[in-house]
Amino acid sequence: MTSDIEVQKLSLYDHILFILITFIYWFSLYIYVPVFVSYLDYLGGTYTFVGFIVGSYGIMQILLRLPVGVVSDRLQIRKPFVIAGLVTGVISCLGFALTESIEFALVSRFISGITASMWVAFTVLYASYFKQEDTTRAMGNVQFITVASQLISMGLSGYLVTQWGWKSPFWIGGFVGIFGIMLALRIKESKQKKSESKKIRMSELNEVLREPTVLKAAILSALAHAVLFITMFGFTPDYALKIGASKESLIFLVGSFMIPHAIAPIITGRYLAGYFQKWKILVVGFFGTFVFSVIIPFINNLGFLYLTQAFNGFAQGMTIPLLMGMAIQTIPNRKRATAMGLFQAVYAIGIFLGPFISGLFSEEGTFLPVFLTAGAAGIIGMLLSLKWGYQHSPLSKKKIESM
């Protein structure tokens, strides 16, 4: 556990620097997201291939996030992985900017998946700035910065394309990322007690990989991210364009979803988690993602779409940071990168399969199967949360003891 003394060694400057770097990291990854499906359509991709490219972002995360976590824990370092994430983010953006073919778009998207794989190190490094019992609050804070960056970058996307063409978001993302690399060289890693800083054995890593809470949180997060990458980070902006939105007005859709999505982690981490059982919060969150995802293809009015997606953004924002905190809260700091690597590798399966499966269903360009797929993921998440929440409830424990 990180002690108060160790936390105090990190100044306000260190916290602000890390927050700014995190902001830049996500900015370069998400500045093109609202127009990405439309851009791939412009390049001539079929809906199946478009769904595969959107989801391919998750393939590298499935492959890399656990190894990144294991290596980071074995070496007890985080900073080099943070820098690597920013470097590959710049390479990805410039790859999009300098080429114009569907095949190179796939390669650049794969590289962006490498960038996202380094998020393991970001989250564990930031959690080390806090006491262990404050992990949920720390994850709520970092999720707020993540979503704020996504909101601003995605809000700019449509305007940039309208003013300066398809390539402008990629160029800006690349140049901002270069600035982030220079800042990342100044990041500090928190100092740990000797008992926590020693390199861990493989047997200890195996214990982490079998931890039930980590696995349950990871499975639920895979479902949550499947919904997120089918909807706002996938097909919802394209659907808005189909029912009358302009590229410039996508900022209203992005804002209606992302502002509640940014607020929800703060409210959940600081208030709701203190008054309600976490599993109950997850049930409510997944139910909301189900309702406000399946309703999308039945909406033909942009104002009503914005309203429903505000609720969708809040519901999805309740689940993701809560699950992130659950995945590492009981894990010692020196083992956390492995736990987070496992957690993020599993939820990356949802990032890939969500858009890919929904893209398969929408080969003819129909949106109903896309959002029904998102709704199915939401309802499965709700049912699993009910089941596992009951298993962790005092009533269930009393039943087991009486048998």
CSV table of C-alpha atoms in Angstrom, one decimal:
chain,number,residue,atom,x,y,z
A,1,MET,CA,0.0,0.0,0.0
A,2,THR,CA,1.3,3.5,-0.8
A,3,SER,CA,1.7,5.5,2.4
A,4,ASP,CA,0.7,9.1,3.0
A,5,ILE,CA,4.4,10.1,3.1
A,6,GLU,CA,5.1,8.6,-0.3
A,7,VAL,CA,2.1,10.3,-1.9
A,8,GLN,CA,3.1,13.7,-0.5
A,9,LYS,CA,6.5,13.4,-2.2
A,10,LEU,CA,4.8,14.1,-5.5
A,11,SER,CA,4.0,17.8,-6.0
A,12,LEU,CA,0.9,19.5,-7.5
A,13,TYR,CA,3.1,20.1,-10.5
A,14,ASP,CA,3.6,16.3,-11.0
A,15,HIS,CA,-0.1,15.7,-10.9
A,16,ILE,CA,-0.9,18.6,-13.3
A,17,LEU,CA,1.9,17.4,-15.7
A,18,PHE,CA,0.5,13.9,-15.7
A,19,ILE,CA,-3.0,15.1,-16.3
A,20,LEU,CA,-1.8,17.3,-19.3
A,21,ILE,CA,0.1,14.4,-20.8
A,22,THR,CA,-3.0,12.1,-20.4
A,23,PHE,CA,-5.1,14.8,-22.1
A,24,ILE,CA,-2.7,14.9,-25.1
A,25,TYR,CA,-2.5,11.1,-25.3
A,26,TRP,CA,-6.2,10.7,-25.7
A,27,PHE,CA,-6.5,13.9,-27.9
A,28,SER,CA,-4.2,12.4,-30.6
A,29,LEU,CA,-6.1,9.1,-30.4
A,30,TYR,CA,-9.7,10.5,-30.7
A,31,ILE,CA,-9.5,13.7,-32.7
A,32,TYR,CA,-10.6,11.8,-35.9
A,33,VAL,CA,-13.1,9.4,-34.3
A,34,PRO,CA,-16.5,11.1,-35.2
A,35,VAL,CA,-15.6,11.2,-38.9
A,36,PHE,CA,-13.6,8.0,-39.0
A,37,VAL,CA,-16.4,5.7,-40.3
A,38,SER,CA,-17.3,8.4,-42.9
A,39,TYR,CA,-13.7,8.7,-43.9
A,40,LEU,CA,-13.3,5.0,-44.4
A,41,ASP,CA,-16.5,5.1,-46.5
A,42,TYR,CA,-15.0,7.9,-48.5
A,43,LEU,CA,-11.9,5.6,-49.1
A,44,GLY,CA,-14.3,3.0,-50.5
A,45,GLY,CA,-14.5,0.5,-47.6
A,46,THR,CA,-17.5,-1.9,-47.3
A,47,TYR,CA,-19.3,-1.9,-44.0
A,48,THR,CA,-17.8,-5.2,-43.0
A,49,PHE,CA,-14.3,-4.0,-43.7
A,50,VAL,CA,-15.1,-0.6,-42.0
A,51,GLY,CA,-16.3,-2.5,-38.9
A,52,PHE,CA,-13.1,-4.6,-39.0
A,53,ILE,CA,-10.8,-1.5,-39.3
A,54,VAL,CA,-12.7,0.3,-36.4
A,55,GLY,CA,-12.4,-2.8,-34.3
A,56,SER,CA,-8.8,-3.6,-35.3
A,57,TYR,CA,-7.8,-0.9,-32.8
A,58,GLY,CA,-8.7,-3.5,-30.2
A,59,ILE,CA,-6.7,-6.4,-31.7
A,60,MET,CA,-3.3,-5.0,-30.7
A,61,GLN,CA,-4.7,-4.2,-27.3
A,62,ILE,CA,-5.8,-7.9,-26.8
A,63,LEU,CA,-2.3,-9.0,-27.8
A,64,LEU,CA,-0.2,-6.4,-26.0
A,65,ARG,CA,-1.9,-5.1,-22.9
A,66,LEU,CA,-1.2,-8.1,-20.7
A,67,PRO,CA,2.5,-8.4,-21.8
A,68,VAL,CA,2.9,-4.7,-21.2
A,69,GLY,CA,1.5,-5.1,-17.7
A,70,VAL,CA,3.7,-8.2,-16.9
A,71,VAL,CA,6.9,-6.5,-18.2
A,72,SER,CA,6.1,-3.3,-16.4
A,73,ASP,CA,5.6,-5.2,-13.1
A,74,ARG,CA,8.7,-7.3,-13.6
A,75,LEU,CA,10.9,-4.3,-14.2
A,76,GLN,CA,8.9,-2.0,-11.8
A,77,ILE,CA,8.8,0.8,-14.3
A,78,ARG,CA,5.9,2.7,-16.0
A,79,LYS,CA,7.4,5.9,-17.6
A,80,PRO,CA,9.0,4.3,-20.7
A,81,PHE,CA,5.6,2.7,-21.6
A,82,VAL,CA,3.9,6.1,-21.3
A,83,ILE,CA,6.5,7.6,-23.7
A,84,ALA,CA,6.1,4.7,-26.1
A,85,GLY,CA,2.3,5.3,-26.2
A,86,LEU,CA,2.8,8.9,-27.2
A,87,VAL,CA,5.4,8.0,-29.9
A,88,THR,CA,3.2,5.4,-31.5
A,89,GLY,CA,0.2,7.8,-31.4
A,90,VAL,CA,2.2,10.3,-33.5
A,91,ILE,CA,3.2,7.5,-35.9
A,92,SER,CA,-0.4,6.5,-36.3
A,93,CYS,CA,-1.7,10.0,-37.0
A,94,LEU,CA,1.0,10.7,-39.5
A,95,GLY,CA,0.3,7.4,-41.1
A,96,PHE,CA,-3.3,8.5,-41.8
A,97,ALA,CA,-2.2,11.9,-42.9
A,98,LEU,CA,0.5,10.8,-45.4
A,99,THR,CA,-1.5,8.0,-47.1
A,100,GLU,CA,-4.9,7.7,-48.7
A,101,SER,CA,-5.9,4.0,-49.1
A,102,ILE,CA,-8.1,1.7,-47.1
A,103,GLU,CA,-5.2,-0.7,-46.6
A,104,PHE,CA,-2.9,1.9,-45.1
A,105,ALA,CA,-5.8,3.1,-42.9
A,106,LEU,CA,-5.9,-0.5,-41.5
A,107,VAL,CA,-2.2,-0.4,-40.7
A,108,SER,CA,-2.4,3.0,-39.0
A,109,ARG,CA,-5.4,1.8,-37.0
A,110,PHE,CA,-3.4,-1.2,-35.8
A,111,ILE,CA,-0.6,1.2,-34.7
A,112,SER,CA,-3.2,3.2,-32.8
A,113,GLY,CA,-4.0,0.0,-31.0
A,114,ILE,CA,-0.4,-0.2,-29.8
A,115,THR,CA,-0.8,3.3,-28.5
A,116,ALA,CA,-3.9,2.4,-26.6
A,117,SER,CA,-2.1,-0.7,-25.2
A,118,MET,CA,0.2,1.6,-23.2
A,119,TRP,CA,-2.8,2.9,-21.2
A,120,VAL,CA,-2.0,0.1,-18.8
A,121,ALA,CA,1.1,2.1,-17.6
A,122,PHE,CA,-0.8,5.4,-17.5
A,123,THR,CA,-3.5,4.1,-15.2
A,124,VAL,CA,-1.1,2.2,-12.9
A,125,LEU,CA,1.3,5.1,-12.7
A,126,TYR,CA,-1.5,7.6,-11.8
A,127,ALA,CA,-3.0,5.1,-9.2
A,128,SER,CA,0.4,5.1,-7.5
A,129,TYR,CA,0.1,8.8,-6.9
A,130,PHE,CA,-2.8,8.0,-4.4
A,131,LYS,CA,-3.3,5.8,-1.3
A,132,GLN,CA,-4.6,2.3,-2.2
A,133,GLU,CA,-8.0,3.0,-0.6
A,134,ASP,CA,-8.4,6.0,-2.9
A,135,THR,CA,-8.0,3.9,-6.1
A,136,THR,CA,-11.6,4.3,-7.2
A,137,ARG,CA,-11.4,8.1,-6.8
A,138,ALA,CA,-8.1,8.1,-8.8
A,139,MET,CA,-9.6,6.1,-11.6
A,140,GLY,CA,-12.6,8.5,-11.6
A,141,ASN,CA,-10.2,11.4,-11.9
A,142,VAL,CA,-8.3,9.9,-14.8
A,143,GLN,CA,-11.5,8.8,-16.5
A,144,PHE,CA,-12.7,12.4,-16.3
A,145,ILE,CA,-9.5,13.7,-17.9
A,146,THR,CA,-9.8,11.0,-20.6
A,147,VAL,CA,-13.4,11.9,-21.4
A,148,ALA,CA,-12.7,15.6,-21.3
A,149,SER,CA,-9.9,15.1,-23.9
A,150,GLN,CA,-12.1,12.9,-26.0
A,151,LEU,CA,-14.9,15.5,-25.8
A,152,ILE,CA,-12.7,18.4,-27.0
A,153,SER,CA,-10.9,16.5,-29.6
A,154,MET,CA,-14.0,14.8,-31.0
A,155,GLY,CA,-15.9,18.1,-30.9
A,156,LEU,CA,-13.2,19.7,-33.2
A,157,SER,CA,-13.2,16.8,-35.6
A,158,GLY,CA,-16.1,17.7,-37.9
A,159,TYR,CA,-15.2,21.4,-38.0
A,160,LEU,CA,-11.6,20.6,-39.0
A,161,VAL,CA,-12.8,18.3,-41.8
A,162,THR,CA,-15.2,20.9,-43.1
A,163,GLN,CA,-12.6,23.7,-43.0
A,164,TRP,CA,-9.4,21.9,-44.1
A,165,GLY,CA,-10.4,18.5,-45.4
A,166,TRP,CA,-10.2,14.8,-44.3
A,167,LYS,CA,-6.5,14.9,-43.4
A,168,SER,CA,-6.6,17.9,-40.9
A,169,PRO,CA,-7.5,15.9,-37.8
A,170,PHE,CA,-4.7,13.5,-38.4
A,171,TRP,CA,-2.1,16.3,-38.9
A,172,ILE,CA,-3.2,18.1,-35.7
A,173,GLY,CA,-3.3,14.9,-33.7
A,174,GLY,CA,0.3,14.1,-34.8
A,175,PHE,CA,1.7,17.6,-33.9
A,176,VAL,CA,-0.1,17.7,-30.5
A,177,GLY,CA,1.3,14.2,-29.8
A,178,ILE,CA,4.9,15.4,-30.5
A,179,PHE,CA,4.4,18.1,-27.8
A,180,GLY,CA,3.2,15.4,-25.4
A,181,ILE,CA,6.3,13.3,-26.0
A,182,MET,CA,8.5,16.3,-24.9
A,183,LEU,CA,6.4,16.7,-21.7
A,184,ALA,CA,6.4,13.0,-20.9
A,185,LEU,CA,10.2,13.1,-20.5
A,186,ARG,CA,9.6,15.1,-17.3
A,187,ILE,CA,7.2,12.5,-15.7
A,188,LYS,CA,8.0,11.3,-12.2
A,189,GLU,CA,7.4,7.7,-11.0
A,190,SER,CA,6.3,7.6,-7.4
A,191,LYS,CA,8.8,6.1,-5.0
A,192,GLN,CA,7.7,2.8,-3.3
A,193,LYS,CA,8.6,1.1,-0.1
A,194,LYS,CA,11.3,-1.6,-0.4
A,195,SER,CA,8.7,-4.3,0.2
A,196,GLU,CA,6.7,-3.1,-2.8
A,197,SER,CA,9.5,-2.1,-5.2
A,198,LYS,CA,11.2,-5.6,-5.4
A,199,LYS,CA,10.6,-7.5,-8.6
A,200,ILE,CA,7.8,-10.0,-8.4
A,201,ARG,CA,8.0,-13.7,-9.1
A,202,MET,CA,6.1,-15.4,-11.9
A,203,SER,CA,4.1,-17.4,-9.3
A,204,GLU,CA,2.8,-14.1,-7.9
A,205,LEU,CA,1.8,-13.0,-11.4
A,206,ASN,CA,-0.2,-16.2,-11.9
A,207,GLU,CA,-2.1,-15.5,-8.7
A,208,VAL,CA,-3.1,-12.1,-10.1
A,209,LEU,CA,-4.2,-13.7,-13.4
A,210,ARG,CA,-6.6,-16.0,-11.4
A,211,GLU,CA,-8.0,-13.3,-9.2
A,212,PRO,CA,-11.9,-13.6,-9.6
A,213,THR,CA,-12.7,-9.9,-9.1
A,214,VAL,CA,-10.2,-8.9,-11.8
A,215,LEU,CA,-11.7,-11.4,-14.3
A,216,LYS,CA,-15.3,-10.4,-13.5
A,217,ALA,CA,-14.5,-6.7,-13.9
A,218,ALA,CA,-12.7,-7.4,-17.1
A,219,ILE,CA,-15.6,-9.4,-18.7
A,220,LEU,CA,-18.1,-6.6,-17.8
A,221,SER,CA,-15.7,-4.0,-19.1
A,222,ALA,CA,-15.5,-5.9,-22.4
A,223,LEU,CA,-19.3,-5.6,-22.7
A,224,ALA,CA,-19.2,-1.9,-21.8
A,225,HIS,CA,-16.5,-1.1,-24.3
A,226,ALA,CA,-18.3,-3.1,-27.0
A,227,VAL,CA,-21.3,-0.8,-26.5
A,228,LEU,CA,-19.1,2.3,-26.5
A,229,PHE,CA,-17.2,1.4,-29.7
A,230,ILE,CA,-20.4,0.4,-31.5
A,231,THR,CA,-22.2,3.6,-30.5
A,232,MET,CA,-20.4,6.9,-30.0
A,233,PHE,CA,-16.9,5.7,-31.0
A,234,GLY,CA,-18.4,3.8,-33.9
A,235,PHE,CA,-21.7,4.2,-35.8
A,236,THR,CA,-23.7,6.8,-33.9
A,237,PRO,CA,-22.0,9.8,-35.6
A,238,ASP,CA,-22.5,8.2,-39.0
A,239,TYR,CA,-26.2,7.6,-38.1
A,240,ALA,CA,-26.5,11.3,-37.1
A,241,LEU,CA,-25.2,12.3,-40.5
A,242,LYS,CA,-27.7,10.0,-42.2
A,243,ILE,CA,-30.6,11.7,-40.4
A,244,GLY,CA,-29.6,15.2,-41.2
A,245,ALA,CA,-26.6,16.3,-39.1
A,246,SER,CA,-23.8,18.2,-40.8
A,247,LYS,CA,-20.1,17.4,-40.1
A,248,GLU,CA,-19.9,20.7,-38.1
A,249,SER,CA,-23.0,19.9,-36.1
A,250,LEU,CA,-21.5,16.6,-34.9
A,251,ILE,CA,-20.1,18.7,-32.0
A,252,PHE,CA,-23.6,18.8,-30.5
A,253,LEU,CA,-23.9,15.0,-30.6
A,254,VAL,CA,-20.4,14.6,-29.2
A,255,GLY,CA,-21.1,17.1,-26.5
A,256,SER,CA,-24.5,15.6,-25.6
A,257,PHE,CA,-22.8,12.2,-25.0
A,258,MET,CA,-19.4,13.1,-23.7
A,259,ILE,CA,-20.2,15.8,-21.2
A,260,PRO,CA,-22.4,13.4,-19.1
A,261,HIS,CA,-19.9,10.7,-19.8
A,262,ALA,CA,-17.2,12.9,-18.2
A,263,ILE,CA,-19.3,13.9,-15.2
A,264,ALA,CA,-20.6,10.4,-14.4
A,265,PRO,CA,-17.2,9.0,-13.2
A,266,ILE,CA,-16.8,11.9,-10.7
A,267,ILE,CA,-20.3,11.5,-9.4
A,268,THR,CA,-19.9,7.7,-9.2
A,269,GLY,CA,-16.4,7.6,-7.7
A,270,ARG,CA,-17.0,10.4,-5.1
A,271,TYR,CA,-20.6,10.0,-4.2
A,272,LEU,CA,-22.6,6.9,-5.5
A,273,ALA,CA,-19.9,4.4,-4.7
A,274,GLY,CA,-20.0,5.6,-1.0
A,275,TYR,CA,-23.7,5.0,-0.6
A,276,PHE,CA,-24.6,2.1,-2.9
A,277,GLN,CA,-23.1,-1.3,-3.5
A,278,LYS,CA,-21.0,-1.2,-6.6
A,279,TRP,CA,-22.8,-4.1,-8.3
A,280,LYS,CA,-26.1,-2.2,-8.0
A,281,ILE,CA,-24.5,0.8,-9.7
A,282,LEU,CA,-23.3,-1.5,-12.5
A,283,VAL,CA,-26.8,-3.0,-13.0
A,284,VAL,CA,-28.3,0.5,-13.4
A,285,GLY,CA,-25.5,1.6,-15.7
A,286,PHE,CA,-25.8,-1.4,-18.0
A,287,PHE,CA,-29.6,-1.1,-18.1
A,288,GLY,CA,-29.2,2.5,-19.2
A,289,THR,CA,-26.7,1.5,-22.0
A,290,PHE,CA,-29.2,-1.1,-23.2
A,291,VAL,CA,-32.2,1.2,-23.4
A,292,PHE,CA,-30.4,4.2,-24.9
A,293,SER,CA,-28.6,2.1,-27.5
A,294,VAL,CA,-31.4,0.1,-28.9
A,295,ILE,CA,-33.5,3.3,-29.2
A,296,ILE,CA,-31.1,4.9,-31.6
A,297,PRO,CA,-32.3,3.5,-35.0
A,298,PHE,CA,-35.9,4.4,-34.2
A,299,ILE,CA,-35.0,8.1,-33.9
A,300,ASN,CA,-35.3,10.5,-36.8
A,301,ASN,CA,-35.1,13.8,-34.9
A,302,LEU,CA,-31.6,15.1,-34.1
A,303,GLY,CA,-32.7,16.9,-30.9
A,304,PHE,CA,-34.2,13.7,-29.5
A,305,LEU,CA,-31.1,11.8,-30.5
A,306,TYR,CA,-28.9,14.3,-28.6
A,307,LEU,CA,-31.2,13.9,-25.5
A,308,THR,CA,-31.2,10.1,-25.5
A,309,GLN,CA,-27.4,10.0,-26.0
A,310,ALA,CA,-26.9,12.3,-23.0
A,311,PHE,CA,-28.5,9.6,-20.9
A,312,ASN,CA,-26.4,7.0,-22.7
A,313,GLY,CA,-23.2,8.8,-22.0
A,314,PHE,CA,-24.0,9.1,-18.3
A,315,ALA,CA,-25.0,5.4,-18.1
A,316,GLN,CA,-21.8,4.3,-19.8
A,317,GLY,CA,-19.7,6.7,-17.7
A,318,MET,CA,-21.0,5.0,-14.5
A,319,THR,CA,-19.7,1.6,-15.4
A,320,ILE,CA,-16.2,2.0,-17.0
A,321,PRO,CA,-14.3,3.8,-14.3
A,322,LEU,CA,-16.0,1.8,-11.5
A,323,LEU,CA,-14.9,-1.4,-13.2
A,324,MET,CA,-11.4,-0.1,-13.6
A,325,GLY,CA,-11.1,0.7,-9.9
A,326,MET,CA,-12.5,-2.7,-8.9
A,327,ALA,CA,-9.9,-4.4,-11.1
A,328,ILE,CA,-6.9,-3.1,-9.1
A,329,GLN,CA,-8.3,-1.9,-5.7
A,330,THR,CA,-7.3,-5.0,-3.8
A,331,ILE,CA,-4.1,-5.6,-5.7
A,332,PRO,CA,-0.7,-4.5,-4.2
A,333,ASN,CA,0.9,-1.6,-6.2
A,334,ARG,CA,3.8,-3.7,-7.4
A,335,LYS,CA,1.4,-6.2,-9.1
A,336,ARG,CA,-1.1,-3.7,-10.4
A,337,ALA,CA,0.3,-3.4,-14.0
A,338,THR,CA,-0.3,-7.2,-14.5
A,339,ALA,CA,-3.9,-6.9,-13.1
A,340,MET,CA,-4.6,-3.8,-15.2
A,341,GLY,CA,-2.9,-5.5,-18.2
A,342,LEU,CA,-5.2,-8.5,-17.9
A,343,PHE,CA,-8.2,-6.3,-17.3
A,344,GLN,CA,-7.5,-4.1,-20.3
A,345,ALA,CA,-6.6,-7.0,-22.6
A,346,VAL,CA,-9.9,-8.7,-21.9
A,347,TYR,CA,-12.0,-5.5,-22.4
A,348,ALA,CA,-10.1,-4.9,-25.7
A,349,ILE,CA,-11.9,-8.0,-26.9
A,350,GLY,CA,-15.1,-6.0,-26.7
A,351,ILE,CA,-13.4,-3.0,-28.5
A,352,PHE,CA,-12.7,-5.3,-31.4
A,353,LEU,CA,-15.7,-7.7,-31.5
A,354,GLY,CA,-18.3,-5.0,-30.9
A,355,PRO,CA,-17.8,-2.9,-34.0
A,356,PHE,CA,-16.7,-6.0,-36.1
A,357,ILE,CA,-19.8,-8.0,-35.3
A,358,SER,CA,-22.2,-5.1,-35.7
A,359,GLY,CA,-20.4,-4.2,-39.0
A,360,LEU,CA,-21.1,-7.8,-40.3
A,361,PHE,CA,-24.8,-7.4,-39.5
A,362,SER,CA,-25.0,-4.0,-41.3
A,363,GLU,CA,-23.4,-5.0,-44.6
A,364,GLU,CA,-26.4,-3.6,-46.4
A,365,GLY,CA,-26.0,-0.2,-44.7
A,366,THR,CA,-28.9,-0.7,-42.2
A,367,PHE,CA,-28.4,0.5,-38.7
A,368,LEU,CA,-31.0,-1.5,-36.8
A,369,PRO,CA,-28.7,-4.6,-36.3
A,370,VAL,CA,-25.8,-2.4,-35.3
A,371,PHE,CA,-27.5,-0.9,-32.3
A,372,LEU,CA,-29.4,-4.1,-31.4
A,373,THR,CA,-26.0,-5.6,-31.0
A,374,ALA,CA,-25.0,-2.8,-28.7
A,375,GLY,CA,-28.2,-3.3,-26.7
A,376,ALA,CA,-27.5,-7.1,-26.4
A,377,ALA,CA,-24.1,-6.3,-24.9
A,378,GLY,CA,-25.8,-4.0,-22.4
A,379,ILE,CA,-28.4,-6.5,-21.3
A,380,ILE,CA,-25.8,-9.2,-20.9
A,381,GLY,CA,-23.7,-6.9,-18.7
A,382,MET,CA,-26.8,-6.1,-16.6
A,383,LEU,CA,-27.6,-9.8,-16.1
A,384,LEU,CA,-24.0,-10.7,-15.1
A,385,SER,CA,-23.9,-7.7,-12.7
A,386,LEU,CA,-27.1,-9.0,-11.1
A,387,LYS,CA,-25.7,-12.5,-10.8
A,388,TRP,CA,-22.3,-11.6,-9.4
A,389,GLY,CA,-23.7,-8.8,-7.2
A,390,TYR,CA,-26.0,-11.4,-5.6
A,391,GLN,CA,-23.0,-13.7,-5.0
A,392,HIS,CA,-21.2,-10.9,-3.2
A,393,SER,CA,-24.3,-9.8,-1.2
A,394,PRO,CA,-24.6,-10.6,2.6
A,395,LEU,CA,-27.8,-12.6,1.9
A,396,SER,CA,-25.9,-14.9,-0.4
A,397,LYS,CA,-23.0,-15.4,2.0
A,398,LYS,CA,-25.5,-16.3,4.8
A,399,LYS,CA,-27.1,-18.9,2.6
A,400,ILE,CA,-23.7,-20.5,1.8
A,401,GLU,CA,-22.7,-20.5,5.5
A,402,SER,CA,-26.0,-22.2,6.5
A,403,MET,CA,-25.6,-25.0,4.0
